Coordinates of C-alpha atoms and ligand atoms in Angstrom, one line a residue:
M30 CA 19.6 6.2 41.0
D31 CA 17.3 5.1 39.0
F32 CA 17.3 2.0 37.6
N33 CA 16.6 3.0 34.3
D34 CA 19.0 5.8 33.0
L35 CA 17.4 8.0 29.9
N36 CA 18.7 11.3 31.0
S37 CA 22.2 10.8 31.0
Q38 CA 22.5 9.0 27.8
Y39 CA 20.4 12.6 26.2
N40 CA 22.7 14.8 27.8
R41 CA 25.8 13.3 25.5
I42 CA 23.8 13.4 22.2
Q43 CA 21.4 17.0 23.5
K44 CA 22.6 18.9 20.3
N45 CA 21.9 16.3 17.6
I46 CA 18.7 15.0 18.9
D47 CA 16.9 18.7 19.2
R48 CA 18.1 19.5 16.1
S49 CA 16.8 16.7 14.0
I50 CA 13.0 17.3 16.4
A51 CA 13.7 21.1 15.5
K52 CA 13.7 19.8 11.6
V53 CA 10.5 18.2 11.9
L54 CA 8.7 21.2 13.1
E55 CA 9.4 23.5 10.8
H56 CA 8.9 20.3 7.3
G57 CA 5.6 19.5 9.2
K58 CA 5.3 15.9 8.0
Y59 CA 4.3 14.8 11.3
I60 CA 3.1 10.6 9.7
M61 CA 4.7 9.5 7.3
G62 CA 8.2 12.2 6.8
P63 CA 10.7 11.9 5.2
E64 CA 13.0 11.0 8.8
V65 CA 10.6 7.7 8.6
F66 CA 12.4 6.3 5.2
K67 CA 15.8 7.8 5.7
L68 CA 15.7 5.2 9.5
E69 CA 14.4 2.6 7.7
K70 CA 17.1 3.0 5.6
N71 CA 19.0 3.1 8.4
L72 CA 17.9 0.1 9.9
E73 CA 18.2 -1.7 6.5
N74 CA 21.6 -0.9 6.2
V75 CA 23.1 -1.9 9.4
T76 CA 20.7 -4.6 10.2
G77 CA 21.5 -6.3 6.1
V78 CA 17.4 -7.2 5.6
N79 CA 15.9 -6.2 2.9
H80 CA 12.6 -4.7 3.6
V81 CA 12.4 -2.7 7.3
I82 CA 8.4 -1.3 8.3
S83 CA 8.2 0.7 11.4
C84 CA 5.2 0.8 12.7
A85 CA 3.6 1.7 16.0
N86 CA 4.9 -0.3 18.8
G87 CA 6.3 -3.5 19.6
T88 CA 3.4 -5.2 20.1
D89 CA 1.5 -4.7 16.8
A90 CA 5.1 -5.7 15.0
L91 CA 4.2 -9.0 16.4
V92 CA 0.5 -8.9 15.5
L93 CA 1.7 -7.6 11.2
A94 CA 4.5 -10.6 11.4
L95 CA 1.5 -13.7 12.1
M96 CA -1.0 -11.7 9.8
A97 CA 1.5 -11.3 7.6
I98 CA 1.6 -15.2 8.1
G99 CA -1.5 -15.8 7.9
V100 CA -2.0 -17.0 12.0
K101 CA -5.5 -17.3 12.7
K102 CA -8.1 -19.2 15.0
G103 CA -7.5 -22.6 14.9
D104 CA -3.3 -21.9 14.4
A105 CA -1.1 -22.7 17.3
V106 CA 2.5 -20.3 17.7
F107 CA 4.8 -22.2 19.9
C108 CA 6.2 -19.7 22.4
P109 CA 8.1 -19.4 25.0
T110 CA 6.5 -18.7 29.2
F111 CA 9.0 -16.8 30.6
T112 CA 8.8 -13.8 28.3
Y113 CA 6.9 -10.5 28.4
F114 CA 3.2 -10.5 28.1
A115 CA 2.2 -8.8 24.4
T116 CA 4.7 -11.4 22.8
A117 CA 1.8 -13.8 23.4
E118 CA -0.8 -11.2 23.5
A119 CA -0.2 -10.4 19.6
V120 CA -1.1 -14.3 19.4
A121 CA -4.0 -15.0 21.7
F122 CA -5.4 -11.3 20.1
L123 CA -5.5 -13.0 16.7
G124 CA -7.7 -15.4 17.6
A125 CA -4.8 -18.3 17.5
T126 CA -4.1 -20.6 20.7
P127 CA -0.1 -19.4 22.1
V128 CA 1.5 -22.8 23.5
F129 CA 3.4 -22.3 26.0
I130 CA 7.2 -23.6 25.8
D131 CA 10.0 -24.0 29.0
S132 CA 13.0 -22.6 29.5
E133 CA 16.5 -24.5 28.3
Q134 CA 18.4 -25.0 31.2
T135 CA 20.7 -22.9 31.4
G136 CA 19.6 -19.3 30.4
F137 CA 16.4 -17.8 29.3
N138 CA 15.7 -18.2 26.4
L139 CA 13.3 -21.4 24.7
C140 CA 13.6 -24.6 25.8
I141 CA 14.1 -26.3 22.1
A142 CA 13.6 -30.5 23.8
D143 CA 10.4 -28.9 25.4
L144 CA 9.9 -26.6 21.9
E145 CA 9.5 -30.1 19.7
S146 CA 7.9 -32.2 21.9
Q147 CA 5.4 -30.5 22.4
I148 CA 5.0 -29.2 17.8
T149 CA 5.1 -33.2 18.2
Q150 CA 2.2 -33.2 20.9
T151 CA -0.1 -30.6 19.5
H152 CA 0.3 -32.6 16.0
R153 CA -1.0 -36.1 18.1
E154 CA -3.4 -34.2 19.4
G155 CA -4.7 -33.1 16.5
V156 CA -6.7 -29.8 17.5
L157 CA -4.9 -26.8 16.6
I158 CA -2.9 -26.4 13.8
P159 CA 0.5 -26.0 14.4
K160 CA 1.6 -22.5 12.3
A161 CA 5.0 -20.9 13.5
I162 CA 7.4 -20.2 16.4
I163 CA 8.0 -17.2 17.8
A164 CA 11.2 -17.1 19.7
V165 CA 12.5 -14.3 22.0
D166 CA 15.6 -13.1 22.2
L167 CA 14.9 -12.7 26.1
F168 CA 17.7 -9.7 27.8
G169 CA 19.5 -9.6 24.7
L170 CA 20.5 -13.0 23.7
P171 CA 19.7 -14.2 20.4
V172 CA 18.4 -17.8 20.1
D173 CA 20.4 -20.3 18.8
Y174 CA 18.6 -20.4 15.0
K175 CA 20.7 -22.9 13.7
K176 CA 18.7 -25.5 15.8
L177 CA 15.3 -23.8 15.7
T178 CA 15.3 -23.3 12.3
L179 CA 15.7 -27.6 11.3
I180 CA 12.8 -28.2 13.9
A181 CA 11.0 -25.4 12.1
K182 CA 11.5 -26.6 8.4
K183 CA 11.5 -30.1 9.6
H184 CA 7.8 -29.3 10.7
C185 CA 6.3 -27.0 8.3
L186 CA 6.4 -24.0 10.9
K187 CA 7.6 -20.9 10.4
I188 CA 9.9 -18.4 12.8
I189 CA 8.9 -15.4 14.3
E190 CA 12.0 -13.4 15.8
D191 CA 10.5 -11.0 18.7
G192 CA 14.2 -9.0 18.3
A193 CA 12.1 -6.3 21.4
Q194 CA 15.7 -6.7 23.3
S195 CA 18.0 -7.7 21.2
F196 CA 18.9 -5.0 18.8
G197 CA 22.4 -4.9 18.1
G198 CA 22.9 -8.3 19.2
K199 CA 25.3 -10.9 17.2
I200 CA 25.2 -14.3 15.8
G201 CA 28.9 -14.5 14.5
D202 CA 28.5 -11.2 12.3
A203 CA 24.7 -11.8 12.4
I204 CA 22.8 -8.5 13.8
A205 CA 19.8 -8.7 15.4
P206 CA 16.8 -8.9 14.7
S207 CA 17.5 -10.0 11.1
F208 CA 16.2 -14.0 11.7
G209 CA 13.6 -16.5 11.2
D210 CA 11.5 -15.6 8.4
I211 CA 10.0 -11.9 10.2
A212 CA 11.7 -10.4 12.9
T213 CA 10.3 -7.5 15.4
T214 CA 11.7 -5.3 17.4
S215 CA 10.5 -2.8 19.7
F216 CA 11.7 0.8 20.2
F217 CA 9.9 1.5 24.1
P218 CA 12.1 4.0 25.3
S219 CA 14.0 1.4 27.6
K220 CA 15.0 -1.3 25.2
P221 CA 18.5 -1.8 23.7
L222 CA 18.0 0.8 20.9
G223 CA 14.2 2.7 22.1
C224 CA 12.6 6.2 21.0
Y225 CA 10.8 8.6 23.6
G226 CA 7.4 7.3 23.2
D227 CA 6.3 3.8 21.5
G228 CA 7.6 2.7 18.4
G229 CA 8.1 -0.7 16.9
A230 CA 10.1 -2.5 13.3
V231 CA 9.2 -5.6 11.2
F232 CA 12.3 -6.8 9.1
T233 CA 12.3 -9.3 6.8
N234 CA 14.0 -11.1 3.6
N235 CA 10.7 -11.9 2.2
E236 CA 9.1 -9.6 -0.7
E237 CA 5.5 -10.4 -0.3
Y238 CA 5.9 -10.5 3.3
A239 CA 6.8 -7.0 3.1
S240 CA 4.7 -5.6 0.8
I241 CA 1.6 -6.9 3.4
I242 CA 3.1 -5.5 6.1
K243 CA 3.2 -2.3 4.1
S244 CA -0.2 -2.1 3.4
L245 CA -1.6 -4.0 7.2
R246 CA 0.1 -1.2 8.8
V247 CA -2.2 1.8 6.9
H248 CA -5.6 0.3 6.8
G249 CA -4.7 -2.5 4.6
K250 CA -4.3 0.4 2.2
G251 CA -4.2 -1.0 -1.5
K252 CA -3.2 1.3 -4.3
H253 CA -3.1 4.2 -2.1
K254 CA -4.6 5.6 0.9
Y255 CA -7.9 5.0 0.1
D256 CA -7.7 2.1 -1.7
N257 CA -8.0 -0.3 1.2
V258 CA -7.7 -4.4 -0.1
R259 CA -7.8 -5.9 3.1
I260 CA -8.7 -5.3 7.0
G261 CA -5.2 -4.2 8.9
M262 CA -4.1 -1.9 12.1
N263 CA -3.4 1.7 11.8
S264 CA 0.2 1.4 13.1
R265 CA 2.5 4.0 12.0
L266 CA 5.9 5.1 13.7
D267 CA 5.8 8.8 13.8
T268 CA 8.4 10.6 12.7
I269 CA 9.5 12.8 15.4
Q270 CA 10.3 9.5 16.8
A271 CA 12.0 8.8 14.3
A272 CA 13.9 11.5 14.0
I273 CA 15.4 10.6 17.4
L274 CA 16.8 6.5 16.2
I275 CA 17.6 8.4 13.4
E276 CA 20.6 9.8 16.4
K277 CA 20.1 6.8 19.0
L278 CA 21.4 4.2 15.8
K279 CA 24.5 6.1 15.8
I280 CA 25.6 5.5 19.4
L281 CA 24.2 1.8 19.7
Q282 CA 27.4 -0.1 19.5
D283 CA 29.2 2.2 21.7
E284 CA 26.5 1.3 24.4
I285 CA 27.1 -2.7 24.0
N286 CA 30.3 -1.8 24.0
E287 CA 29.2 -0.7 27.7
R288 CA 26.9 -2.5 28.4
E289 CA 29.2 -5.9 27.6
N290 CA 32.0 -4.0 30.0
I291 CA 29.5 -3.7 32.0
S292 CA 28.6 -7.5 32.6
L293 CA 31.7 -8.7 32.3
Y294 CA 32.6 -6.8 36.2
Y295 CA 29.1 -7.9 37.8
N296 CA 30.4 -11.7 36.5
S297 CA 33.3 -10.7 38.4
I298 CA 31.4 -10.0 42.1
F299 CA 28.7 -12.6 41.7
G300 CA 30.0 -14.8 39.7
D301 CA 30.8 -17.5 42.6
R302 CA 27.8 -16.8 44.5
F303 CA 24.9 -17.1 42.3
E304 CA 24.0 -18.1 38.3
I305 CA 24.9 -15.5 36.3
P306 CA 24.3 -14.7 32.2
I307 CA 26.3 -17.1 29.6
I308 CA 27.0 -16.2 26.0
P309 CA 27.2 -18.9 24.1
E310 CA 31.0 -18.7 22.2
G311 CA 29.8 -16.7 18.5
L312 CA 26.5 -15.2 20.3
K313 CA 26.6 -10.9 21.3
S314 CA 24.0 -10.1 23.6
S315 CA 23.2 -6.3 23.1
W316 CA 22.6 -6.5 27.3
A317 CA 19.4 -5.4 27.5
Q318 CA 19.2 -6.7 31.1
Y319 CA 21.3 -8.4 33.1
T320 CA 20.1 -11.3 35.1
L321 CA 21.1 -13.0 37.7
L322 CA 19.4 -16.3 39.1
V323 CA 19.4 -15.5 43.5
D324 CA 17.2 -18.3 45.9
N325 CA 16.5 -15.2 48.7
R326 CA 15.8 -12.4 46.3
D327 CA 13.9 -10.8 48.9
E328 CA 16.7 -10.0 51.0
F329 CA 18.8 -9.5 48.3
R330 CA 16.4 -7.1 46.5
A331 CA 16.4 -5.7 49.8
Q332 CA 20.2 -5.5 51.1
L333 CA 20.6 -3.4 47.2
A334 CA 17.6 -1.0 48.1
N335 CA 20.0 0.3 51.4
K336 CA 22.6 0.7 49.5
G337 CA 20.8 2.5 47.1
I338 CA 20.8 0.4 44.4
P339 CA 18.0 -0.6 42.2
T340 CA 16.6 -4.0 40.5
A341 CA 13.9 -4.4 39.1
V342 CA 11.8 -8.3 38.1
Y343 CA 11.7 -9.4 34.3
Y344 CA 9.8 -11.4 34.9
E345 CA 7.9 -12.1 38.4
K346 CA 5.0 -14.9 36.8
C347 CA 5.6 -16.8 33.1
L348 CA 2.9 -16.4 30.8
H349 CA 0.7 -19.6 31.5
Q350 CA 0.7 -18.5 35.3
Q351 CA -1.3 -15.4 33.7
Q352 CA -5.0 -15.4 34.2
A353 CA -5.3 -13.8 30.9
F354 CA -4.9 -17.1 28.8
L355 CA -6.0 -19.6 30.8
V356 CA -9.2 -18.8 29.3
T357 CA -7.4 -19.4 25.7
G358 CA -7.5 -23.6 26.3
Q359 CA -4.4 -23.9 27.9
K360 CA -3.4 -27.2 29.2
L361 CA -2.3 -26.7 32.4
R362 CA 1.2 -28.0 33.0
K363 CA 4.5 -27.5 34.8
L364 CA 7.1 -25.7 33.3
E365 CA 9.8 -26.0 36.1
R366 CA 12.7 -24.3 34.9
A367 CA 10.5 -21.1 34.2
E368 CA 8.3 -21.2 37.3
L369 CA 12.1 -21.3 38.6
L370 CA 13.3 -18.5 36.8
A371 CA 9.9 -16.2 37.8
K372 CA 9.9 -17.1 41.6
T373 CA 14.9 -16.3 41.4
C374 CA 15.4 -13.5 38.6
V375 CA 16.3 -10.1 39.4
S376 CA 17.6 -7.6 36.8
L377 CA 20.8 -5.1 37.8
P378 CA 21.0 -1.2 36.0
M379 CA 23.1 -1.1 33.3
H380 CA 24.3 3.0 33.2
V381 CA 26.2 3.2 30.5
Y382 CA 27.1 6.5 31.2
Q383 CA 27.3 6.6 35.2
E384 CA 30.6 4.9 37.1
R385 CA 30.5 1.2 38.3
I386 CA 28.8 0.9 40.9
K387 CA 30.0 -0.6 44.2
F388 CA 28.2 -3.3 46.0
D389 CA 30.8 -3.3 49.1
Ligands
PLP423 C1 8.5 -4.8 25.1 C2 8.8 -6.3 24.6 C3 7.1 -6.7 23.6 C4 6.2 -5.2 23.2 O1 7.6 -3.6 22.6 P1 6.0 -2.9 23.0 O2 6.9 -1.9 22.1 O3 5.9 -2.8 24.4 O4 4.8 -2.8 22.2 C5 7.1 -8.0 23.4 N1 7.6 -8.8 23.0 C6 9.3 -8.9 24.1 C7 10.3 -9.6 24.8 C8 9.3 -7.4 24.9 O5 10.5 -7.3 25.7

């Protein structure tokens, strides 16, 4: 048994995927072909966001979003410390400084109280200019954007939703990623909506941001490809990947529903022994991961491995503990809840197309 099972999914939709890819090979428009624009339209329809701009991967999506709001050296961008490296890498890549925030007491997303205190402290120190918050919908559960927006407004900060793991998650009827000033996602194969390679997208209702991002993804183009008005990137989604995603988007909701069923099954088995994921009223996770907190993690993983059940650890190190960020002038402070998560988190397989795993 593998931790991820993308083969069974491919078997289910093989005919449609193969046909969709074959069409691209026939028309030969490998870069920015018609499927890219069709996918963007479909993503706009599903999320209700006015502008979806696809790009090469979820990390670039974050860089494009940060560039659109003008993040640069000397700016502070607040982000959770318990997340994938790319969240804060995008900030540091542009020369700005990530300011790391602890995790909430129950759950995996950023702690709003710690966020507020770090914003206040950064203002007080007067060295960095507070510019934006990157909120990560970790493991698929959207952040409380109502609360976050109040804080952002109060301190004149922009919000970027890192929805790399939350495509299809919901707050009420609103579908992620569609929150904040700009939202981003990743189409890395194992994400909720994955392609067969690298891919990503940016979502915004702001027309000005959308037009800047469209320019940035093609070398800062102006009127056309050979008219360059700003320094940009080469960050386009391949047409073949778009063709794959058009097919995968059709089955996404079924898969999320099934992962929710699996999460309930896991809750029933582990709920009285370990800390299980808590989904607040009115929210839906995309269930990118089902993650438990287990004190004797190594022992627990070894027991499951003996039964042939694979597990994974996302993430065993917080970002404030990563060597790469030591040089960005981080203040060393203890982020207790996040450090506990890093020591005790363990994720279980989410196999939509297989029978339920037996644990006894
Ligand atoms: C996967 C991921 C990214 C980066 O996406 P890539 O497509 O791999 O570049 C960024 N943020 C989070 C939270 C992720 O899980």
